Amino acid sequence: MQALRCLPGVGPKSAQRMAFHLLERDRQGAFYLAERLADAVDKIGQCKTCQTLTASEECTICSDQRREQHLLCVVETPADVVAVENATDFKGLYFVLNGRLSPLDGLGPAEIGLDKLAERVKQGQIKEIILATNSTVEGEATAHYIGEMAKKYNVSASRIAHGVPFGGELEYIDSGTLSHAFSGRSQV
Amino acid sequence: MQALRCLPGVGPKSAQRMAFHLLERDRQGAFYLAERLADAVDKIGQCKTCQTLTASEECTICSDQRREQHLLCVVETPADVVAVENATDFKGLYFVLNGRLSPLDGLGPAEIGLDKLAERVKQGQIKEIILATNSTVEGEATAHYIGEMAKKYNVSASRIAHGVPFGGELEYIDSGTLSHAFSGRSQV
């Protein structure tokens, strides 16, 4: 039970329920899970190019030569790569920060791999960096930092749009977003 | 109980609870509510200029000469006026459609007062129309319709921004919004 609590969102009650279920009804499932977990921890590491999670040295996206090599989308987590891949028709490459600038938590530029990103931008293949970090305070700060870096290397940088979400009704939107949507309005 | 069910979000159980509460414990409150309701229904009508709800012939915003007379924000409901007033520092005027274009429900341009809006734009005082309809399919269609109308009268029109809401994390955002945020990205 104690061990199961390392799963996110699993408290003492859920852990107990899971433990009893596995031991009473699904010992084979438990064995399979143990095996897969050990296997995953052993084999899955970071892609040497983009830092996402992958079982090989370089992930399938980075090694796919058909993707546009001049477009780089910077995201915070491997889960964001999946979200962008599923939602958009983006066909460029990624760079996964595995975090965001958060000096209070001891996360500086080096910890989230920004020096590695700088190296990659310096090589000159990247023409546009799309800043797709979260729209939180830390995410914005990180985007700003990378934007400045892009300027230094004369690479164009763009930030994903902020505003009212799809299907959103003005009445129920938080005031920060609404205010942002107003100031960021565009000519039609 | 039957009468209380005309309130939004009140089903049979809530109506029963409300009715018993009022009759058993708060007869005075019930009387006050009855009085205020009758009073409101009697006195509150639409502003002759912007169609929002008001107790006088013209609402306080329309009659306030200090507000910028050349900016017009088009919203769907009076509640949206309140939302925009609270969230932004917008100091122009409003036009409340009291609905949106929805041909299937029999709501055409005339029903939501678009002819009245056209009259107002024709007068020439308005220089920019801010389209702040909801980000739903009907809201977008309505915004598009008014945008075309603005073009006809040579008035500039702008649409509030769409994208990731404030504090939003990419991983949990619906794919429509994420795709929109990507295509609507802006240079930094």
CSV table of C-alpha atoms in Angstrom, one decimal:
chain,number,residue,atom,x,y,z
A,1,MET,CA,0.0,0.0,0.0
A,2,GLN,CA,2.8,2.4,0.9
A,3,ALA,CA,4.5,1.7,-2.4
A,4,LEU,CA,1.3,2.3,-4.4
A,5,ARG,CA,1.0,5.8,-2.9
A,6,CYS,CA,3.8,7.0,-5.1
A,7,LEU,CA,1.2,7.1,-8.0
A,8,PRO,CA,-0.2,10.6,-8.5
A,9,GLY,CA,-3.8,11.0,-7.1
A,10,VAL,CA,-3.6,7.9,-5.0
A,11,GLY,CA,-4.3,8.4,-1.3
A,12,PRO,CA,-4.4,5.8,1.5
A,13,LYS,CA,-7.9,4.6,0.7
A,14,SER,CA,-7.3,4.1,-3.0
A,15,ALA,CA,-3.9,2.5,-2.3
A,16,GLN,CA,-5.7,0.0,0.0
A,17,ARG,CA,-8.4,-0.7,-2.6
A,18,MET,CA,-5.8,-1.3,-5.3
A,19,ALA,CA,-3.6,-3.5,-3.1
A,20,PHE,CA,-6.6,-5.7,-2.0
A,21,HIS,CA,-7.9,-5.9,-5.6
A,22,LEU,CA,-4.5,-7.0,-7.0
A,23,LEU,CA,-3.9,-9.6,-4.2
A,24,GLU,CA,-7.4,-11.0,-4.1
A,25,ARG,CA,-8.5,-10.9,-7.7
A,26,ASP,CA,-5.7,-10.1,-10.1
A,27,ARG,CA,-2.4,-11.5,-9.1
A,28,GLN,CA,-1.4,-12.0,-12.7
A,29,GLY,CA,-2.1,-8.3,-13.4
A,30,ALA,CA,0.0,-7.3,-10.5
A,31,PHE,CA,2.9,-9.5,-11.8
A,32,TYR,CA,2.5,-8.0,-15.3
A,33,LEU,CA,2.5,-4.5,-13.9
A,34,ALA,CA,5.6,-5.1,-11.8
A,35,GLU,CA,7.4,-6.5,-14.8
A,36,ARG,CA,6.4,-3.6,-17.1
A,37,LEU,CA,7.3,-1.0,-14.5
A,38,ALA,CA,10.7,-2.4,-14.0
A,39,ASP,CA,11.2,-2.6,-17.8
A,40,ALA,CA,10.1,1.0,-18.4
A,41,VAL,CA,12.3,2.4,-15.6
A,42,ASP,CA,15.2,0.4,-17.1
A,43,LYS,CA,14.7,1.3,-20.7
A,44,ILE,CA,13.0,4.7,-21.1
A,45,GLY,CA,15.2,7.7,-20.9
A,46,GLN,CA,15.5,11.2,-22.4
A,47,CYS,CA,15.9,11.8,-26.1
A,48,LYS,CA,19.3,13.2,-26.6
A,49,THR,CA,18.0,15.9,-29.0
A,50,CYS,CA,14.7,17.1,-27.5
A,51,GLN,CA,14.7,15.7,-23.9
A,52,THR,CA,11.3,14.0,-24.3
A,53,LEU,CA,10.8,10.4,-22.9
A,54,THR,CA,11.8,7.7,-25.3
A,55,ALA,CA,13.0,4.1,-25.4
A,56,SER,CA,15.7,4.8,-27.9
A,57,GLU,CA,18.5,7.2,-28.0
A,58,GLU,CA,16.6,9.6,-30.2
A,59,CYS,CA,12.8,9.8,-30.2
A,60,THR,CA,10.7,9.1,-33.3
A,61,ILE,CA,9.9,12.7,-33.9
A,62,CYS,CA,13.5,13.9,-33.8
A,63,SER,CA,14.7,11.2,-36.1
A,64,ASP,CA,11.9,11.7,-38.6
A,65,GLN,CA,13.5,13.5,-41.5
A,66,ARG,CA,10.1,14.3,-43.1
A,67,ARG,CA,9.3,16.8,-40.3
A,68,GLU,CA,10.1,20.5,-40.9
A,69,GLN,CA,13.6,20.9,-39.5
A,70,HIS,CA,13.3,24.7,-39.2
A,71,LEU,CA,10.3,24.8,-36.8
A,72,LEU,CA,10.9,24.2,-33.1
A,73,CYS,CA,8.1,24.0,-30.6
A,74,VAL,CA,9.2,24.4,-27.0
A,75,VAL,CA,7.0,22.7,-24.4
A,76,GLU,CA,7.2,22.0,-20.7
A,77,THR,CA,6.5,18.3,-20.5
A,78,PRO,CA,6.4,15.1,-22.7
A,79,ALA,CA,2.6,15.1,-22.1
A,80,ASP,CA,2.5,18.5,-23.9
A,81,VAL,CA,4.2,17.0,-26.9
A,82,VAL,CA,1.4,14.4,-27.0
A,83,ALA,CA,-1.3,17.2,-26.6
A,84,VAL,CA,0.2,19.3,-29.4
A,85,GLU,CA,0.6,16.3,-31.7
A,86,ASN,CA,-3.0,15.3,-31.2
A,87,ALA,CA,-4.5,18.8,-31.4
A,88,THR,CA,-2.6,20.5,-34.2
A,89,ASP,CA,-1.2,19.8,-37.6
A,90,PHE,CA,2.2,21.0,-36.4
A,91,LYS,CA,4.9,19.2,-38.3
A,92,GLY,CA,8.1,20.6,-36.9
A,93,LEU,CA,10.3,19.4,-34.1
A,94,TYR,CA,10.1,19.8,-30.3
A,95,PHE,CA,12.2,20.7,-27.3
A,96,VAL,CA,11.0,19.5,-24.0
A,97,LEU,CA,12.1,21.5,-21.0
A,98,ASN,CA,11.0,19.0,-18.4
A,99,GLY,CA,9.9,21.9,-16.2
A,100,ARG,CA,9.9,25.6,-16.2
A,101,LEU,CA,12.0,28.4,-14.8
A,102,SER,CA,11.2,28.5,-11.1
A,103,PRO,CA,14.0,30.0,-9.1
A,104,LEU,CA,12.2,29.3,-5.8
A,105,ASP,CA,12.3,25.6,-6.5
A,106,GLY,CA,15.9,25.8,-7.6
A,107,LEU,CA,15.0,25.4,-11.3
A,108,GLY,CA,17.3,27.8,-13.2
A,109,PRO,CA,18.0,27.9,-17.0
A,110,ALA,CA,20.6,25.0,-16.7
A,111,GLU,CA,18.3,22.7,-14.8
A,112,ILE,CA,15.6,22.8,-17.6
A,113,GLY,CA,18.1,22.4,-20.4
A,114,LEU,CA,18.1,25.9,-21.7
A,115,ASP,CA,21.8,25.7,-22.4
A,116,LYS,CA,21.1,22.7,-24.6
A,117,LEU,CA,18.4,24.6,-26.4
A,118,ALA,CA,20.8,27.5,-26.9
A,119,GLU,CA,23.3,25.1,-28.5
A,120,ARG,CA,20.7,23.8,-30.8
A,121,VAL,CA,19.5,27.3,-31.9
A,122,LYS,CA,23.1,28.3,-32.4
A,123,GLN,CA,23.5,25.6,-35.0
A,124,GLY,CA,21.4,27.7,-37.3
A,125,GLN,CA,18.9,25.1,-38.6
A,126,ILE,CA,16.0,26.5,-36.6
A,127,LYS,CA,14.2,29.5,-38.2
A,128,GLU,CA,11.2,29.8,-35.8
A,129,ILE,CA,10.7,28.9,-32.2
A,130,ILE,CA,7.1,28.4,-31.1
A,131,LEU,CA,6.8,29.1,-27.4
A,132,ALA,CA,4.2,26.6,-26.1
A,133,THR,CA,4.9,26.7,-22.4
A,134,ASN,CA,1.8,26.9,-20.1
A,135,SER,CA,0.0,30.1,-19.6
A,136,THR,CA,1.0,30.2,-15.9
A,137,VAL,CA,3.3,32.8,-14.3
A,138,GLU,CA,6.3,30.5,-14.5
A,139,GLY,CA,5.4,29.4,-18.1
A,140,GLU,CA,5.2,33.0,-19.2
A,141,ALA,CA,8.5,33.8,-17.6
A,142,THR,CA,10.1,30.8,-19.3
A,143,ALA,CA,8.6,31.9,-22.6
A,144,HIS,CA,10.0,35.4,-22.1
A,145,TYR,CA,13.4,34.1,-21.3
A,146,ILE,CA,13.6,31.9,-24.4
A,147,GLY,CA,12.1,34.8,-26.5
A,148,GLU,CA,15.1,36.9,-25.4
A,149,MET,CA,17.5,34.1,-26.2
A,150,ALA,CA,15.9,33.8,-29.7
A,151,LYS,CA,16.4,37.5,-30.3
A,152,LYS,CA,20.1,37.2,-29.4
A,153,TYR,CA,20.6,34.5,-32.1
A,154,ASN,CA,18.4,36.3,-34.6
A,155,VAL,CA,15.8,33.5,-34.7
A,156,SER,CA,12.1,34.5,-34.9
A,157,ALA,CA,10.0,33.5,-31.9
A,158,SER,CA,6.3,33.3,-31.5
A,159,ARG,CA,4.0,32.7,-28.5
A,160,ILE,CA,0.8,30.6,-28.8
A,161,ALA,CA,-2.3,32.7,-28.5
A,162,HIS,CA,-4.0,33.5,-25.2
A,163,GLY,CA,-7.7,34.4,-24.8
A,164,VAL,CA,-11.1,32.9,-24.6
A,165,PRO,CA,-11.1,29.1,-25.0
A,166,PHE,CA,-13.1,27.4,-27.7
A,167,GLY,CA,-16.8,27.3,-26.9
A,168,GLY,CA,-16.2,29.6,-23.9
A,169,GLU,CA,-18.9,32.0,-22.7
A,170,LEU,CA,-17.8,35.4,-21.6
A,171,GLU,CA,-20.0,35.3,-18.5
A,172,TYR,CA,-18.1,32.3,-17.1
A,173,ILE,CA,-14.6,33.3,-18.0
A,174,ASP,CA,-12.1,34.5,-15.3
A,175,SER,CA,-11.4,38.2,-15.5
A,176,GLY,CA,-7.7,37.7,-16.2
A,177,THR,CA,-8.4,35.8,-19.4
A,178,LEU,CA,-11.2,38.2,-20.5
A,179,SER,CA,-9.0,41.2,-19.9
A,180,HIS,CA,-6.2,39.5,-21.9
A,181,ALA,CA,-8.7,38.6,-24.7
A,182,PHE,CA,-9.8,42.3,-24.9
A,183,SER,CA,-6.3,43.8,-25.1
A,184,GLY,CA,-5.2,41.1,-27.5
A,185,ARG,CA,-8.1,41.6,-29.9
A,186,SER,CA,-7.3,41.4,-33.6
A,187,GLN,CA,-8.7,43.2,-36.7
A,188,VAL,CA,-11.2,41.2,-38.7
B,1,MET,CA,-43.4,24.8,-6.0
B,2,GLN,CA,-44.5,24.7,-9.6
B,3,ALA,CA,-43.9,28.4,-9.9
B,4,LEU,CA,-40.4,28.3,-8.4
B,5,ARG,CA,-39.3,25.9,-11.1
B,6,CYS,CA,-39.2,28.8,-13.5
B,7,LEU,CA,-35.9,29.7,-11.9
B,8,PRO,CA,-32.9,28.4,-13.8
B,9,GLY,CA,-31.2,25.4,-12.1
B,10,VAL,CA,-34.2,24.7,-9.9
B,11,GLY,CA,-35.6,21.2,-10.2
B,12,PRO,CA,-38.5,19.6,-8.3
B,13,LYS,CA,-36.4,18.8,-5.1
B,14,SER,CA,-34.9,22.3,-4.9
B,15,ALA,CA,-38.3,23.9,-5.5
B,16,GLN,CA,-39.8,21.9,-2.7
B,17,ARG,CA,-37.0,22.8,-0.3
B,18,MET,CA,-37.4,26.5,-1.2
B,19,ALA,CA,-41.1,26.5,-0.8
B,20,PHE,CA,-41.0,24.8,2.6
B,21,HIS,CA,-38.2,27.1,3.8
B,22,LEU,CA,-40.1,30.2,2.8
B,23,LEU,CA,-43.4,29.0,4.3
B,24,GLU,CA,-42.0,27.6,7.5
B,25,ARG,CA,-39.2,30.0,8.3
B,26,ASP,CA,-39.2,33.1,6.2
B,27,ARG,CA,-42.6,34.3,5.3
B,28,GLN,CA,-41.3,37.9,5.4
B,29,GLY,CA,-38.6,37.0,2.9
B,30,ALA,CA,-41.1,35.4,0.6
B,31,PHE,CA,-43.3,38.6,0.7
B,32,TYR,CA,-40.3,40.8,0.0
B,33,LEU,CA,-39.2,38.6,-2.9
B,34,ALA,CA,-42.8,38.7,-4.4
B,35,GLU,CA,-42.8,42.4,-4.1
B,36,ARG,CA,-39.4,42.9,-5.6
B,37,LEU,CA,-40.1,40.5,-8.5
B,38,ALA,CA,-43.3,42.2,-9.4
B,39,ASP,CA,-41.5,45.6,-9.2
B,40,ALA,CA,-38.6,44.4,-11.4
B,41,VAL,CA,-40.8,42.9,-14.0
B,42,ASP,CA,-42.8,46.1,-14.1
B,43,LYS,CA,-40.0,48.6,-14.2
B,44,ILE,CA,-37.0,47.0,-15.9
B,45,GLY,CA,-36.9,47.1,-19.6
B,46,GLN,CA,-34.4,47.4,-22.4
B,47,CYS,CA,-32.2,50.4,-22.9
B,48,LYS,CA,-33.3,52.2,-26.0
B,49,THR,CA,-29.7,52.6,-27.2
B,50,CYS,CA,-27.9,49.4,-26.3
B,51,GLN,CA,-30.7,47.0,-25.4
B,52,THR,CA,-29.2,46.0,-22.0
B,53,LEU,CA,-31.5,45.7,-19.0
B,54,THR,CA,-32.2,49.0,-17.2
B,55,ALA,CA,-34.8,50.7,-15.0
B,56,SER,CA,-34.6,53.9,-17.0
B,57,GLU,CA,-35.1,54.7,-20.6
B,58,GLU,CA,-31.4,54.8,-21.3
B,59,CYS,CA,-28.9,52.8,-19.2
B,60,THR,CA,-26.2,54.5,-17.1
B,61,ILE,CA,-23.4,53.5,-19.5
B,62,CYS,CA,-25.1,54.9,-22.6
B,63,SER,CA,-25.9,58.1,-20.9
B,64,ASP,CA,-22.4,58.6,-19.5
B,65,GLN,CA,-20.8,61.2,-21.7
B,66,ARG,CA,-17.4,60.6,-20.2
B,67,ARG,CA,-17.2,57.2,-21.9
B,68,GLU,CA,-15.5,56.9,-25.3
B,69,GLN,CA,-18.3,57.4,-27.8
B,70,HIS,CA,-16.3,56.0,-30.7
B,71,LEU,CA,-15.8,52.5,-29.3
B,72,LEU,CA,-18.6,50.0,-29.4
B,73,CYS,CA,-18.4,46.5,-27.8
B,74,VAL,CA,-21.0,44.0,-29.0
B,75,VAL,CA,-21.9,41.3,-26.5
B,76,GLU,CA,-24.6,38.7,-26.4
B,77,THR,CA,-26.2,39.3,-23.0
B,78,PRO,CA,-26.5,41.9,-20.2
B,79,ALA,CA,-24.5,39.5,-18.1
B,80,ASP,CA,-21.6,39.9,-20.6
B,81,VAL,CA,-21.7,43.7,-20.1
B,82,VAL,CA,-21.1,43.1,-16.3
B,83,ALA,CA,-18.3,40.6,-17.1
B,84,VAL,CA,-16.5,43.0,-19.4
B,85,GLU,CA,-17.0,45.9,-17.1
B,86,ASN,CA,-15.5,43.9,-14.1
B,87,ALA,CA,-12.7,42.4,-16.0
B,88,THR,CA,-11.4,45.0,-18.3
B,89,ASP,CA,-10.7,48.7,-18.4
B,90,PHE,CA,-12.9,49.1,-21.5
B,91,LYS,CA,-14.4,52.6,-21.4
B,92,GLY,CA,-16.5,52.6,-24.5
B,93,LEU,CA,-20.1,51.8,-25.1
B,94,TYR,CA,-22.0,48.5,-25.5
B,95,PHE,CA,-24.5,47.0,-27.8
B,96,VAL,CA,-26.4,44.0,-26.3
B,97,LEU,CA,-27.8,41.5,-28.9
B,98,ASN,CA,-29.9,39.6,-26.4
B,99,GLY,CA,-29.0,36.5,-28.2
B,100,ARG,CA,-27.0,35.3,-31.2
B,101,LEU,CA,-27.8,34.4,-34.8
B,102,SER,CA,-29.4,31.0,-34.7
B,103,PRO,CA,-31.5,30.4,-37.7
B,104,LEU,CA,-32.6,27.0,-36.4
B,105,ASP,CA,-34.2,28.7,-33.4
B,106,GLY,CA,-35.8,31.3,-35.6
B,107,LEU,CA,-33.2,34.0,-34.5
B,108,GLY,CA,-32.3,36.0,-37.5
B,109,PRO,CA,-30.6,39.4,-37.8
B,110,ALA,CA,-33.8,41.4,-37.0
B,111,GLU,CA,-34.6,39.3,-33.9
B,112,ILE,CA,-31.3,40.2,-32.2
B,113,GLY,CA,-31.5,43.8,-33.1
B,114,LEU,CA,-28.8,43.9,-35.9
B,115,ASP,CA,-30.9,46.4,-37.8
B,116,LYS,CA,-30.8,48.7,-34.8
B,117,LEU,CA,-27.0,48.2,-34.6
B,118,ALA,CA,-26.7,49.0,-38.4
B,119,GLU,CA,-28.6,52.2,-37.8
B,120,ARG,CA,-26.2,53.2,-35.0
B,121,VAL,CA,-23.1,52.4,-37.0
B,122,LYS,CA,-24.5,54.4,-40.0
B,123,GLN,CA,-24.7,57.5,-37.8
B,124,GLY,CA,-20.9,57.6,-38.1
B,125,GLN,CA,-20.0,58.2,-34.4
B,126,ILE,CA,-18.6,54.6,-34.0
B,127,LYS,CA,-15.0,54.2,-35.2
B,128,GLU,CA,-14.3,50.6,-33.9
B,129,ILE,CA,-16.6,47.7,-33.1
B,130,ILE,CA,-15.2,45.1,-30.7
B,131,LEU,CA,-16.9,41.8,-31.3
B,132,ALA,CA,-17.1,40.2,-27.9
B,133,THR,CA,-19.7,37.5,-28.7
B,134,ASN,CA,-19.1,34.0,-27.1
B,135,SER,CA,-16.6,31.7,-28.7
B,136,THR,CA,-19.3,29.2,-29.6
B,137,VAL,CA,-20.3,28.3,-33.2
B,138,GLU,CA,-23.3,30.7,-33.1
B,139,GLY,CA,-21.2,33.4,-31.4
B,140,GLU,CA,-18.6,33.2,-34.1
B,141,ALA,CA,-21.2,33.3,-36.9
B,142,THR,CA,-22.7,36.4,-35.3
B,143,ALA,CA,-19.3,38.1,-35.0
B,144,HIS,CA,-18.6,37.3,-38.6
B,145,TYR,CA,-21.9,38.8,-39.7
B,146,ILE,CA,-21.3,42.0,-37.8
B,147,GLY,CA,-17.8,42.1,-39.1
B,148,GLU,CA,-19.1,42.1,-42.6
B,149,MET,CA,-21.6,44.8,-41.7
B,150,ALA,CA,-18.8,46.9,-40.3
B,151,LYS,CA,-16.8,46.5,-43.5
B,152,LYS,CA,-19.8,47.8,-45.5
B,153,TYR,CA,-20.0,51.0,-43.4
B,154,ASN,CA,-16.2,51.4,-43.4
B,155,VAL,CA,-15.9,50.9,-39.6
B,156,SER,CA,-13.0,49.0,-38.2
B,157,ALA,CA,-14.0,45.7,-36.4
B,158,SER,CA,-11.9,43.6,-34.1
B,159,ARG,CA,-12.5,40.2,-32.5
B,160,ILE,CA,-11.4,39.4,-28.9
B,161,ALA,CA,-8.5,37.0,-28.8
B,162,HIS,CA,-9.0,33.2,-28.7
B,163,GLY,CA,-6.5,30.8,-27.2
B,164,VAL,CA,-5.3,29.3,-24.1
B,165,PRO,CA,-7.0,30.8,-21.0
B,166,PHE,CA,-5.0,32.4,-18.2
B,167,GLY,CA,-3.3,29.8,-16.0
B,168,GLY,CA,-4.2,27.1,-18.5
B,169,GLU,CA,-1.9,24.0,-18.9
B,170,LEU,CA,-1.5,22.6,-22.4
B,171,GLU,CA,-2.0,19.1,-21.2
B,172,TYR,CA,-5.6,19.7,-20.0
B,173,ILE,CA,-6.8,22.0,-22.8
B,174,ASP,CA,-9.3,20.8,-25.4
B,175,SER,CA,-7.8,20.2,-28.8
B,176,GLY,CA,-9.9,22.8,-30.6
B,177,THR,CA,-8.5,25.6,-28.4
B,178,LEU,CA,-4.9,24.3,-28.6
B,179,SER,CA,-5.1,24.1,-32.4
B,180,HIS,CA,-6.5,27.7,-32.5
B,181,ALA,CA,-3.8,28.9,-30.1
B,182,PHE,CA,-1.2,27.4,-32.4
B,183,SER,CA,-2.5,28.9,-35.6
B,184,GLY,CA,-3.1,32.2,-33.9
B,185,ARG,CA,0.4,32.5,-32.4
B,186,SER,CA,2.0,35.9,-32.5
B,187,GLN,CA,5.6,37.2,-32.8
B,188,VAL,CA,7.4,38.1,-29.6
